[in-house]
mmCIF file of C-alpha atoms in Angstrom:
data_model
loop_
_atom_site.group_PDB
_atom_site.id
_atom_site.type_symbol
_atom_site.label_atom_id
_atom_site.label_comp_id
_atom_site.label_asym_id
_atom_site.label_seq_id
_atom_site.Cartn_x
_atom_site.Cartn_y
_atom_site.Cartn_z
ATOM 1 C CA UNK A 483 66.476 95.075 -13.117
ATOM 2 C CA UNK A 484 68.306 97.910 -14.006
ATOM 3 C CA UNK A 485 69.453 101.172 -12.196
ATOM 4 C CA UNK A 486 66.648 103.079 -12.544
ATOM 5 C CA UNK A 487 64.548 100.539 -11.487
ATOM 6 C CA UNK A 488 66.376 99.920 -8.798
ATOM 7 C CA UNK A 489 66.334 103.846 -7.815
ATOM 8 C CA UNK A 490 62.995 103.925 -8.721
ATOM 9 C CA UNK A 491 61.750 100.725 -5.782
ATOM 10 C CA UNK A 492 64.137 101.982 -2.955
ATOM 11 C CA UNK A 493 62.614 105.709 -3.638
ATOM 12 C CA UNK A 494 58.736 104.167 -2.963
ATOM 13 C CA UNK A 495 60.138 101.863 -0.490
ATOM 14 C CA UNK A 496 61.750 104.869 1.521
ATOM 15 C CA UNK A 497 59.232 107.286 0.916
ATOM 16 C CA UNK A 498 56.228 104.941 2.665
ATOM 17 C CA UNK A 499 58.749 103.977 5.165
ATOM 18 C CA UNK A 500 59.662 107.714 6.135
ATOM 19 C CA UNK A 501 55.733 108.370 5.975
ATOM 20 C CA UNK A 502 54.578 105.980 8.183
ATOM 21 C CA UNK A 503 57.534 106.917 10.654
ATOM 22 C CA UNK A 504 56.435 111.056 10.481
ATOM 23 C CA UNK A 505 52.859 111.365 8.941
ATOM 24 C CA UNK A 506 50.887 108.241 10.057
ATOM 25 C CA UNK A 507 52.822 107.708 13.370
ATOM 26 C CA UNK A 508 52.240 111.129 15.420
ATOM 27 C CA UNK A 509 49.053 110.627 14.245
ATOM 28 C CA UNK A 510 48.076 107.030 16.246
ATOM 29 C CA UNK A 511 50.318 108.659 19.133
ATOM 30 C CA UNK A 512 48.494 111.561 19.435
ATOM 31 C CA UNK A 513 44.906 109.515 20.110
ATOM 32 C CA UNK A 514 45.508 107.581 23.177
ATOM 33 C CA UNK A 515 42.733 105.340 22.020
ATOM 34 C CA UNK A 516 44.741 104.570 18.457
ATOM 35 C CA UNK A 517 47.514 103.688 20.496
ATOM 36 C CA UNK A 518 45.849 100.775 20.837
ATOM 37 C CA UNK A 519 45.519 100.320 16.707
ATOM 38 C CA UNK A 520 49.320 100.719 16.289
ATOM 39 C CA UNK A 521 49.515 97.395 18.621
ATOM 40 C CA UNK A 522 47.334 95.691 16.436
ATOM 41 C CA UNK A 523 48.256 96.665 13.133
ATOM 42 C CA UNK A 524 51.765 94.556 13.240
ATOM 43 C CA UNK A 525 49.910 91.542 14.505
ATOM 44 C CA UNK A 526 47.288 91.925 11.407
ATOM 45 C CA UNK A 527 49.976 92.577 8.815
ATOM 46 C CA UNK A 528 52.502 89.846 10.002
ATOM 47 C CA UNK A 529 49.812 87.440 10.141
ATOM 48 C CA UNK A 530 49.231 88.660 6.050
ATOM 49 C CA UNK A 531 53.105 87.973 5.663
ATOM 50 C CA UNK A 532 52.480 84.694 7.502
ATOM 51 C CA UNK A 533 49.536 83.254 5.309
ATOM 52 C CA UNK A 534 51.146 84.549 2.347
ATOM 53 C CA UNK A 535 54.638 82.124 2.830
ATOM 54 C CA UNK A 536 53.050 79.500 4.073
ATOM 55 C CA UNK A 537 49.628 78.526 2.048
ATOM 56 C CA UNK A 538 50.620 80.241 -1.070
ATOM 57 C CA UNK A 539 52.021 78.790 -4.632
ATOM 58 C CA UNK A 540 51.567 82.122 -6.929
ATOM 59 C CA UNK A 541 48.331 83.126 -6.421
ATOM 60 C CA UNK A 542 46.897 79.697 -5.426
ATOM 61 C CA UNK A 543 46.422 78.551 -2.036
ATOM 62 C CA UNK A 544 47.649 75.345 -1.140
ATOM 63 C CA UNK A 545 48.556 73.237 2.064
ATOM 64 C CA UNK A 546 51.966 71.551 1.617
ATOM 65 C CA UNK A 547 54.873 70.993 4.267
ATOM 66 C CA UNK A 548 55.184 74.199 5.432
ATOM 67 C CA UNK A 549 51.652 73.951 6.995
ATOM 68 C CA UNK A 550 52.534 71.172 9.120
ATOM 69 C CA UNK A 551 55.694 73.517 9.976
ATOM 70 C CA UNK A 552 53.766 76.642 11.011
ATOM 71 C CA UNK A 553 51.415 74.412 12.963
ATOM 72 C CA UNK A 554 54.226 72.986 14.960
ATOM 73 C CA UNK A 555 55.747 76.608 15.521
ATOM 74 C CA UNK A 556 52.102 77.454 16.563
ATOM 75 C CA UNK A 557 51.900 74.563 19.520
ATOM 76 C CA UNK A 558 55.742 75.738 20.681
ATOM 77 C CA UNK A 559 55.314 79.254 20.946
ATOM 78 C CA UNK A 560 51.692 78.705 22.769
ATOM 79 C CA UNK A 561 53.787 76.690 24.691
ATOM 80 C CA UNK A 562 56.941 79.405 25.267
ATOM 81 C CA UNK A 563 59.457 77.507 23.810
ATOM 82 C CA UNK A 564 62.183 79.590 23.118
ATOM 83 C CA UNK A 565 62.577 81.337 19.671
ATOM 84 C CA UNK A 566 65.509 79.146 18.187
ATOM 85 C CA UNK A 567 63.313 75.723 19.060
ATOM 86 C CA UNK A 568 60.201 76.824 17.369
ATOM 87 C CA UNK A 569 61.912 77.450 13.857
ATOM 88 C CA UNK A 570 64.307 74.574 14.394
ATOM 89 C CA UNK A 571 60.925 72.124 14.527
ATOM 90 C CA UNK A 572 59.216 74.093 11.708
ATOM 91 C CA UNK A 573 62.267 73.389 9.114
ATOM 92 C CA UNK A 574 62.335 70.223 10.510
ATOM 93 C CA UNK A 575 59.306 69.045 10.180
ATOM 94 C CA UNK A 576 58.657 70.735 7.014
ATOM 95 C CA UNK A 577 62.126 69.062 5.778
ATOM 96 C CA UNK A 578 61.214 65.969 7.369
ATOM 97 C CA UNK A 579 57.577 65.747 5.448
ATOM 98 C CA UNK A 580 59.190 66.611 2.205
ATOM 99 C CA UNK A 581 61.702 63.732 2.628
ATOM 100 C CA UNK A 582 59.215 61.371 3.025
ATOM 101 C CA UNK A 583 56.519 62.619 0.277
ATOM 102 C CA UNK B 1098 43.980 84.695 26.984
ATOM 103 C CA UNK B 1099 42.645 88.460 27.964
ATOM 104 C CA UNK B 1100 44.082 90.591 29.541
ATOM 105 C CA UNK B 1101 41.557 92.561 32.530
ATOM 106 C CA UNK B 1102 42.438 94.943 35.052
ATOM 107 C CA UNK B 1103 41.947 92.809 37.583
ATOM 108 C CA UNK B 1104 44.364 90.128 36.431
ATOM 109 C CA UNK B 1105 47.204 92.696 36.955
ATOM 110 C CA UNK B 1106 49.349 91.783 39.773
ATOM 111 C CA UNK B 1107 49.487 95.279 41.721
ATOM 112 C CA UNK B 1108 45.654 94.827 41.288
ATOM 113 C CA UNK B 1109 46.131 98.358 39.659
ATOM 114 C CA UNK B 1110 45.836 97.572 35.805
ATOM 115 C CA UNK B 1111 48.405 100.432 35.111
ATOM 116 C CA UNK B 1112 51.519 100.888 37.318
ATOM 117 C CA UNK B 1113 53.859 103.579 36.232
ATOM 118 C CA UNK B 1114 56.250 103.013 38.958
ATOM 119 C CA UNK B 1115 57.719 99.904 37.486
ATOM 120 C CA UNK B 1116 60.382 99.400 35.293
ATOM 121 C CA UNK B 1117 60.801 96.976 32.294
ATOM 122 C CA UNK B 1118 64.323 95.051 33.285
ATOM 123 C CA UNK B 1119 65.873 94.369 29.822
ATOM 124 C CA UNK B 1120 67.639 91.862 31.571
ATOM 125 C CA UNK B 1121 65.129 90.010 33.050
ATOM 126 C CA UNK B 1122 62.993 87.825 30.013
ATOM 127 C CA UNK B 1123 60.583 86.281 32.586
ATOM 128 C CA UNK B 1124 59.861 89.352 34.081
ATOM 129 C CA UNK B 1125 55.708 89.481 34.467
ATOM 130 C CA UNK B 1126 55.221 93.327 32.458
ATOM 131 C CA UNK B 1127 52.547 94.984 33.939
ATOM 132 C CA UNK B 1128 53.342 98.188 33.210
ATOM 133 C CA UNK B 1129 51.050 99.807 30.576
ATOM 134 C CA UNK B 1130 52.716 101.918 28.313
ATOM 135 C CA UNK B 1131 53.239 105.945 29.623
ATOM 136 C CA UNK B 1132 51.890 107.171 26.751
ATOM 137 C CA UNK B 1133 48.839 106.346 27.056
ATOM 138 C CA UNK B 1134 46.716 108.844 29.032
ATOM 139 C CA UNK B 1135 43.967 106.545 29.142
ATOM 140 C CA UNK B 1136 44.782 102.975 29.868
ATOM 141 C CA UNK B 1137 40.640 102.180 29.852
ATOM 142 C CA UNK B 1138 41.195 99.104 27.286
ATOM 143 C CA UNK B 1139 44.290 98.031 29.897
ATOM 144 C CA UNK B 1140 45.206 96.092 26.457
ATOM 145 C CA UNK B 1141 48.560 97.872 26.227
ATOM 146 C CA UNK B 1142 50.867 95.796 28.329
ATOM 147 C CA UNK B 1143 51.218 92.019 27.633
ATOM 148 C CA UNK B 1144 51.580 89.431 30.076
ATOM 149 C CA UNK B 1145 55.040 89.045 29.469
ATOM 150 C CA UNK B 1146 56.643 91.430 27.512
ATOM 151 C CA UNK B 1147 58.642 89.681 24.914
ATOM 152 C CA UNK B 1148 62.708 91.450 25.567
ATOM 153 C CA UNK B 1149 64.641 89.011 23.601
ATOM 154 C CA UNK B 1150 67.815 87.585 25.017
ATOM 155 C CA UNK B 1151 70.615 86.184 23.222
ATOM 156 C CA UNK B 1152 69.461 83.136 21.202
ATOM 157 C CA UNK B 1153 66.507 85.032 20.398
ATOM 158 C CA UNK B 1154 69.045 87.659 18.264
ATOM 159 C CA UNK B 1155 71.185 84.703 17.005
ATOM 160 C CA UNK B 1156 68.037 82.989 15.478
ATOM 161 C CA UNK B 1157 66.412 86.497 14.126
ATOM 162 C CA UNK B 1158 70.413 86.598 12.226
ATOM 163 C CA UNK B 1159 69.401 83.136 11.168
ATOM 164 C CA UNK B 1160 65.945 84.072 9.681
ATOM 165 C CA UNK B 1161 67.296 86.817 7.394
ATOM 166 C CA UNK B 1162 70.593 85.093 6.487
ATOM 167 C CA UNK B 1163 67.755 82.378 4.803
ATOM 168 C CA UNK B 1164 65.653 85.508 3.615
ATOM 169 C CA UNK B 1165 68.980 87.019 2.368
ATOM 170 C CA UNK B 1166 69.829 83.554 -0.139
ATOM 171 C CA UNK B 1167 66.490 83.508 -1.183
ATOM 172 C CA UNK B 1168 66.662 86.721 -2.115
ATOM 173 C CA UNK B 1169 69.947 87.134 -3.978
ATOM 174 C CA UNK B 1170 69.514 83.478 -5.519
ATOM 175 C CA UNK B 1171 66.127 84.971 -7.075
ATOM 176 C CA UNK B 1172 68.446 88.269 -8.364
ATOM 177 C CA UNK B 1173 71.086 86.118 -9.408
ATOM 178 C CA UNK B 1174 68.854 83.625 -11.505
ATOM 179 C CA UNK B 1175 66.772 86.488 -13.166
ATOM 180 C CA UNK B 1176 70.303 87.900 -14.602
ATOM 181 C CA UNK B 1177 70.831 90.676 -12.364
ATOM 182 C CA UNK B 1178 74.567 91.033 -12.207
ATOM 183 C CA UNK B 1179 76.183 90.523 -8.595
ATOM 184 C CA UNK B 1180 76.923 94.616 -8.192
ATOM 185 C CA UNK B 1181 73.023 95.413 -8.547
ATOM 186 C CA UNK B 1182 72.195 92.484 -6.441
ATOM 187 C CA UNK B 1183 73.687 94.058 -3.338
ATOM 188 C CA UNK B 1184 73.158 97.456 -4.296
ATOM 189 C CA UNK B 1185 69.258 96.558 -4.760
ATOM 190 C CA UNK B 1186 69.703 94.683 -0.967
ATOM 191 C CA UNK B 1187 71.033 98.148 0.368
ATOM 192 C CA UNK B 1188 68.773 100.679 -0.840
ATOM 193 C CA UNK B 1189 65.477 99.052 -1.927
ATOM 194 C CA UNK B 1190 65.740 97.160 1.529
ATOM 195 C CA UNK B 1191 62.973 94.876 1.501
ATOM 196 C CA UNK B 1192 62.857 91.038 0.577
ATOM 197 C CA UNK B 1193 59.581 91.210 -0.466
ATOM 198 C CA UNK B 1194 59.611 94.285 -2.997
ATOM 199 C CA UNK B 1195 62.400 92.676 -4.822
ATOM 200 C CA UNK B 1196 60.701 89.686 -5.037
ATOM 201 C CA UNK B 1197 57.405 91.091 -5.848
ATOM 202 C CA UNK B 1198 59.746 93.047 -9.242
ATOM 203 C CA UNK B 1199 61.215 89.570 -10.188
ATOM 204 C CA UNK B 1200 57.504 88.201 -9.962
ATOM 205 C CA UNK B 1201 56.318 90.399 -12.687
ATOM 206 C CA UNK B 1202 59.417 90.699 -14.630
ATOM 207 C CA UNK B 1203 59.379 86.946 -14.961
ATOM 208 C CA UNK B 1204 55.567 86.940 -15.895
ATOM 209 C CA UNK B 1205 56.346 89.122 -18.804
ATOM 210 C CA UNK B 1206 54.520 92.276 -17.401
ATOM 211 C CA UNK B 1207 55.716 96.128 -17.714
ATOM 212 C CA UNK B 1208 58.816 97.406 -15.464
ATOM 213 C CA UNK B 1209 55.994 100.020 -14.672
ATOM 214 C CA UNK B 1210 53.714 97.529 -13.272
ATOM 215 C CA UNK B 1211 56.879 95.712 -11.620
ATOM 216 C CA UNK B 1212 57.925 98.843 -9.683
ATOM 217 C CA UNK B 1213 53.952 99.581 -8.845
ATOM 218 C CA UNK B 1214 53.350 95.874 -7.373
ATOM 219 C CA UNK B 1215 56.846 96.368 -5.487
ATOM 220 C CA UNK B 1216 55.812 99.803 -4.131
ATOM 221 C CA UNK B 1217 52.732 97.956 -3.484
ATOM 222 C CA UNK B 1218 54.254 94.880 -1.442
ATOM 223 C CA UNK B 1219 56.566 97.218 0.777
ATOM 224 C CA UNK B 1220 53.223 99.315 1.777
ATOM 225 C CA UNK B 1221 53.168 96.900 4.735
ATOM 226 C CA UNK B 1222 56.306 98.686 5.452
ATOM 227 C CA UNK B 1223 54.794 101.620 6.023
ATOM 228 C CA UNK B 1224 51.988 100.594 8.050
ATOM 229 C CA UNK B 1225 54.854 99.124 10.627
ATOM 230 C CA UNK B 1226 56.578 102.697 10.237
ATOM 231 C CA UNK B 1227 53.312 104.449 11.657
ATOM 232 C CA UNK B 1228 53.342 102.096 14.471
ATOM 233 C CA UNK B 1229 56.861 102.052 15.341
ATOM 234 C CA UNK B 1230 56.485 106.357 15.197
ATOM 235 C CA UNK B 1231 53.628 106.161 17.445
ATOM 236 C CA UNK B 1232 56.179 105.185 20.087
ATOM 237 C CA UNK B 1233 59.780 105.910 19.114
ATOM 238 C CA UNK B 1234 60.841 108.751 20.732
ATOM 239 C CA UNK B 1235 64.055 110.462 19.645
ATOM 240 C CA UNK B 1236 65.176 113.269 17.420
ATOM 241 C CA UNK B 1237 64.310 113.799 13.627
ATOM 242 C CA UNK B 1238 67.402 112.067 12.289
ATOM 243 C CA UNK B 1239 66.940 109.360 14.294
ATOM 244 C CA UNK B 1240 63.633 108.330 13.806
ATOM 245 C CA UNK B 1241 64.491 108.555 10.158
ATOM 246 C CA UNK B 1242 66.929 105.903 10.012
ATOM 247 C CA UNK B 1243 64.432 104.038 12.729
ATOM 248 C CA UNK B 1244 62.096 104.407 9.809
ATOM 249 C CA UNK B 1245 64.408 103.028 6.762
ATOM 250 C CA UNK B 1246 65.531 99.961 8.980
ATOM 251 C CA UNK B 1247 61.397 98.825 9.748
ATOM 252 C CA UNK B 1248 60.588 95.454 9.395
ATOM 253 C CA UNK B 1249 58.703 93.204 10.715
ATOM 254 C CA UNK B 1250 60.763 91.359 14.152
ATOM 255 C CA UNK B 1251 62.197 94.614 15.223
ATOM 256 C CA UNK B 1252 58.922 97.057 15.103
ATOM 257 C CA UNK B 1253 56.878 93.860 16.606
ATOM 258 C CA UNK B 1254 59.220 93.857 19.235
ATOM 259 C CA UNK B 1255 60.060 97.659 19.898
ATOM 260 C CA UNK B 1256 55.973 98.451 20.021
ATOM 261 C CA UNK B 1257 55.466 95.470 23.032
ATOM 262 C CA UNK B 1258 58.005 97.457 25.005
ATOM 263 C CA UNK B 1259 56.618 99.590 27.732
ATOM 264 C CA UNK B 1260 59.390 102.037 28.411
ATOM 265 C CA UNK B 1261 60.584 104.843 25.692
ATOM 266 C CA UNK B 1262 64.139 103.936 26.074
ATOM 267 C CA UNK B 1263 63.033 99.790 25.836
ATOM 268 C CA UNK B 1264 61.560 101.016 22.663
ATOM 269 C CA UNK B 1265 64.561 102.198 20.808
ATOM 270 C CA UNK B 1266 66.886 99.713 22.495
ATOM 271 C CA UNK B 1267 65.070 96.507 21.492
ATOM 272 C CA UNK B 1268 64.168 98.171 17.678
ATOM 273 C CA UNK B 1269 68.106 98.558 17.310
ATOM 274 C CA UNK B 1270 69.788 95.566 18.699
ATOM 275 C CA UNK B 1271 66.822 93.587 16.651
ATOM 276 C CA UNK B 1272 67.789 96.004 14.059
ATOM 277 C CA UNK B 1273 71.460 95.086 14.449
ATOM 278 C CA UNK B 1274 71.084 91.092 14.211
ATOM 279 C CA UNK B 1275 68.809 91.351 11.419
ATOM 280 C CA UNK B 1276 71.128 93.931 9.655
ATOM 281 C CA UNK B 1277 74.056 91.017 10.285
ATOM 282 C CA UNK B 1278 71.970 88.154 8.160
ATOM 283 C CA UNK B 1279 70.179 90.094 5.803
ATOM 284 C CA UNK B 1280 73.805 91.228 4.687
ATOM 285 C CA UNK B 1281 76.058 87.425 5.173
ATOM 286 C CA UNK B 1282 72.781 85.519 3.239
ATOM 287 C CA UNK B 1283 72.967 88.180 0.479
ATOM 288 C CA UNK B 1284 76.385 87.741 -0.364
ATOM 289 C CA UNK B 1285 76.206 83.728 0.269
ATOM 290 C CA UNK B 1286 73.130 84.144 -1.889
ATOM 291 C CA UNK B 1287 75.390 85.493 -5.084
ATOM 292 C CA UNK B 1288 78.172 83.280 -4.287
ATOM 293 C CA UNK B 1289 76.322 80.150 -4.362
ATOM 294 C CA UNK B 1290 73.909 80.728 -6.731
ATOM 295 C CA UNK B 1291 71.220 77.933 -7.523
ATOM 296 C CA UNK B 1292 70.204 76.802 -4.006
ATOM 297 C CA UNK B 1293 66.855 77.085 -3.770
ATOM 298 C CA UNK B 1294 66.242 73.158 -4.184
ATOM 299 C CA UNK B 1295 68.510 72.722 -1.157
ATOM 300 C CA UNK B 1296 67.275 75.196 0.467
ATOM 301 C CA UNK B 1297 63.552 73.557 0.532
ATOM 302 C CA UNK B 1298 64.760 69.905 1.047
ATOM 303 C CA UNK B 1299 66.085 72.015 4.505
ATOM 304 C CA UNK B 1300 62.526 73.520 4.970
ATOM 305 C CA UNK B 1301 64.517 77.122 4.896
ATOM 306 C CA UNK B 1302 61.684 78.423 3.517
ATOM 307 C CA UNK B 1303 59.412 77.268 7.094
ATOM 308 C CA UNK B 1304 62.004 79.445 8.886
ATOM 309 C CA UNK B 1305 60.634 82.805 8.292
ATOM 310 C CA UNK B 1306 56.713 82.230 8.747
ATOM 311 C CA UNK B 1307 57.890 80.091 11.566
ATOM 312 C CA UNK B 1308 60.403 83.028 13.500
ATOM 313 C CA UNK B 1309 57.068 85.831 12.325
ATOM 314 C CA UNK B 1310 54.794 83.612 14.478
ATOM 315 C CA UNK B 1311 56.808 83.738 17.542
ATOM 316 C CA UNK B 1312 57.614 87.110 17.407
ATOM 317 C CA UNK B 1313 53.605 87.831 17.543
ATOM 318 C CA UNK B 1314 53.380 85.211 20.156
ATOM 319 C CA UNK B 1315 53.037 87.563 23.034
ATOM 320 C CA UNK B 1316 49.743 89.970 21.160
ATOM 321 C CA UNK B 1317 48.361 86.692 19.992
ATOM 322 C CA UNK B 1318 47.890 86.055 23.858
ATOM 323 C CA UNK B 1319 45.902 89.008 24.110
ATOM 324 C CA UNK B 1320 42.522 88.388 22.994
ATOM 325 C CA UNK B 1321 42.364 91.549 20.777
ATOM 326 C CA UNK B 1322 45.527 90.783 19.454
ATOM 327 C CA UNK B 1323 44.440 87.176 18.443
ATOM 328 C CA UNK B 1324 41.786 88.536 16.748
ATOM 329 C CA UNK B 1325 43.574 91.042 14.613
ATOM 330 C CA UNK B 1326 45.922 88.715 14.015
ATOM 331 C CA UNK B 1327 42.452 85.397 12.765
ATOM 332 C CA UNK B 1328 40.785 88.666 11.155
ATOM 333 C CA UNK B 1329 44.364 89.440 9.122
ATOM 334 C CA UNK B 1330 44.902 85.961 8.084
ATOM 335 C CA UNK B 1331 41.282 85.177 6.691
ATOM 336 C CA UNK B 1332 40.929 88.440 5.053
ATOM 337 C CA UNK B 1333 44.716 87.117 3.513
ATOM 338 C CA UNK B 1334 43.495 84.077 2.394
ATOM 339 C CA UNK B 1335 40.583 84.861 0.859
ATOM 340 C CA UNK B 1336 41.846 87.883 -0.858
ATOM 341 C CA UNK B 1337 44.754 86.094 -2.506
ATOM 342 C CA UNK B 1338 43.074 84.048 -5.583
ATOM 343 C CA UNK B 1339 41.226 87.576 -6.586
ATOM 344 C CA UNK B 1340 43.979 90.627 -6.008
ATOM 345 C CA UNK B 1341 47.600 90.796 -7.520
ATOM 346 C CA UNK B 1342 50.471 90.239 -5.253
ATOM 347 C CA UNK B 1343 51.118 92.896 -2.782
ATOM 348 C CA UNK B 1344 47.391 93.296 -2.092
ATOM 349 C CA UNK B 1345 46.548 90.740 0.023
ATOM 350 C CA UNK B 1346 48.971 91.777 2.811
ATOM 351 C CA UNK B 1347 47.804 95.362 2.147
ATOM 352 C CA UNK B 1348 44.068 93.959 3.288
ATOM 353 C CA UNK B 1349 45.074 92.030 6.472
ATOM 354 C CA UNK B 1350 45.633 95.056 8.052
ATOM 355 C CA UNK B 1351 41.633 95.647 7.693
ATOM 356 C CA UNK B 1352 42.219 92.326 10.608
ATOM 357 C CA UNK B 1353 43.544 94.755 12.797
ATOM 358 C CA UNK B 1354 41.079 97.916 12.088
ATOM 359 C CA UNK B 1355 37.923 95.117 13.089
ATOM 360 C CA UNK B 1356 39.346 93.750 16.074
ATOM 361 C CA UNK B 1357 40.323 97.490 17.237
ATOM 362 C CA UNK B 1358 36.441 97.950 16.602
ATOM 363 C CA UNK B 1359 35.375 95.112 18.216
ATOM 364 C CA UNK B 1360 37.601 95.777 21.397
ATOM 365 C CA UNK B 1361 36.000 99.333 22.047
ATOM 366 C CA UNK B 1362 32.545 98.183 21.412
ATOM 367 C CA UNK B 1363 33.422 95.331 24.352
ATOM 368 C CA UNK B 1364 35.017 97.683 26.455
ATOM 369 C CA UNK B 1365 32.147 100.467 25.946
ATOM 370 C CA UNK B 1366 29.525 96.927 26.857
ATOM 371 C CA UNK B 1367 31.355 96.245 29.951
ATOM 372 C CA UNK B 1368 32.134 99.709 31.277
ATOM 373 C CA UNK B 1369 28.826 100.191 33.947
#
């Protein structure tokens, strides 16, 4: 990775980042209705990030471990457990499922 | 569990009057947002919205010192030399785009299609941006470094807050305790070197997906917000075996597009 690569990421990083923030934003804001959109779109996109660390190898989908894990974090925050618990029991468990594999 | 008008506990579905009590996690949030002009889908306030408290910051520190190793172990072990390491962590700024470079650079592809796939990647990025600046208010310079420092815990948490000020007060103490681990786990990350082994016989690697699920947890109780969240998943899933990395994230936010669709055509079905 060198420096101009590393200018060249942090440039389209910032740039969509900054975007979002002053192009896309005002836009949502000023339709009361899309308000409603902006709520949804970081439930949507985490759930992406979500699927993609948990059920992924590459580009293959698998269930290992961390499935058990997530489901566990799942049942705890249904169940309000506080935010420290539920990914204290999902590296456990997934920890505890690799040990015994 | 949906949330109707008449559920609220004034009766009201909207009460301006009240104030969100930073202090006060149990407090029941019934407040719909101010900006909204037109509460109709009375889907903007949660039933408890989510201020964290202490622990809550101390484990969000956690999550992105574990981020930060994985990171910087994945810099250190492609050759990149300790000095671009943390210079990538403070001004690329995102886990995932670095990852997504090292993913092609290790697969033998093009430093053009490396810095495409990690422009790609940190397009999610963006998409939190536009939500967070549908709510932040503050001036120019501000919301520019608001806009730099999105991710995913703090602009999940700053957009469930009903007040303006809650907004930019939860986005920067987030902002803070992420800040704190993202920096500690990158420079563990170079010092230690190969631990990703370890790492995964800890089940590190369930910490992140694990801390992103409970920071959701309070939309995933709203039925729209469920949905978004099912739609965002499957579309995920069934995207990743056919699009390159970056892409399948990208989509999920087509999850949130639907359910907004599906919400207005239930709320157009039961309005008389």
């Amino acid at each position: 990775m060198s420096w101009l690569i590393i200018l060249a990421l942090s440039a389209g990083v910032a740039a969509q980042r900054l975007s979002g923030m002053f192009l896309a934003g005002p836009l949502l804001a000023q339709r009361s209705r899309l308000a409603v959109l902006a709520d949804l779109l970081p439930a949507a996109v985490v759930a992406g990030v979500i699927v993609q660390l948990t059920f992924t190898i590459g580009d293959r989908v698998v269930i290992d471990e961390r499935a058990a894990g997530l489901a566990v974090a799942g049942f705890l925050v249904w169940r309000r457990a506080p935010l420290a618990l539920v990914v204290a029991a999902a590296a456990l468990v997934t920890a505890g499922l690799r040990f015994i594999t | 569990m949906p949330q109707k008008p008449d559920t609220e506990p004034d009766g009201s579905g909207r009460s301006p009057g009240h104030r969100c009590n930073p202090n006060n996690p149990s407090l029941l949030a019934d407040t719909a947002p101010l900006s909204y002009p037109e509460p109709t889908l009375s889907t903007a306030a949660t039933p408890t919205t989510p201020v964290p408290g202490a622990g809550d910051y101390a484990t969000f520190t956690f999550a992105y010192f574990a981020v930060g190793v994985t990171v910087s172990v994945a810099m250190v072990e492609a050759g990149v030399s300790a000095a671009r390491t943390m210079t990538a962590a403070l001004l690329i700024y995102s886990a995932t785009t670095q990852l997504a470079y090292l993913a092609v650079q290790a697969a033998d592809g093009s430093a053009l299609v490396g810095v495409l796939s990690g422009w790609l990647v940190a397009s999610r990025f963006g998409i939190l941006a536009s939500s967070l600046g549908s709510r932040y208010e503050g001036p120019p310079l501000e919301r520019a470094a608001a806009a730099v420092n999105c991710f995913d815990p703090n602009v999940a948490l700053a957009i469930q807050q009903a007040e303006p000020d809650n907004v930019r007060r939860v986005f920067w103490r987030v902002t803070a305790s992420l800040m704190i681990g993202w920096w500690t786990g990158c420079v563990v990350g170079i010092l230690l070197g190969n631990v990703t082994e370890n790492s995964a016989a800890l089940g590190l690697d369930a910490v992140f997906p694990a801390a992103l699920l409970a920071i959701i947890g309070a939309l995933l109780r709203r039925r729209d917000g469920l949905t978004a969240a099912l739609l965002g998943a499957a579309i995920c899933v069934m995207a990743i075996p056919f699009t390159p990395g970056g892409v399948p994230i990208l989509l999920s936010a087509l999850g949130a597009a639907a359910a907004f669709l599906l919400a207005r055509k239930t709320s157009t079905e039961d309005a008389p």
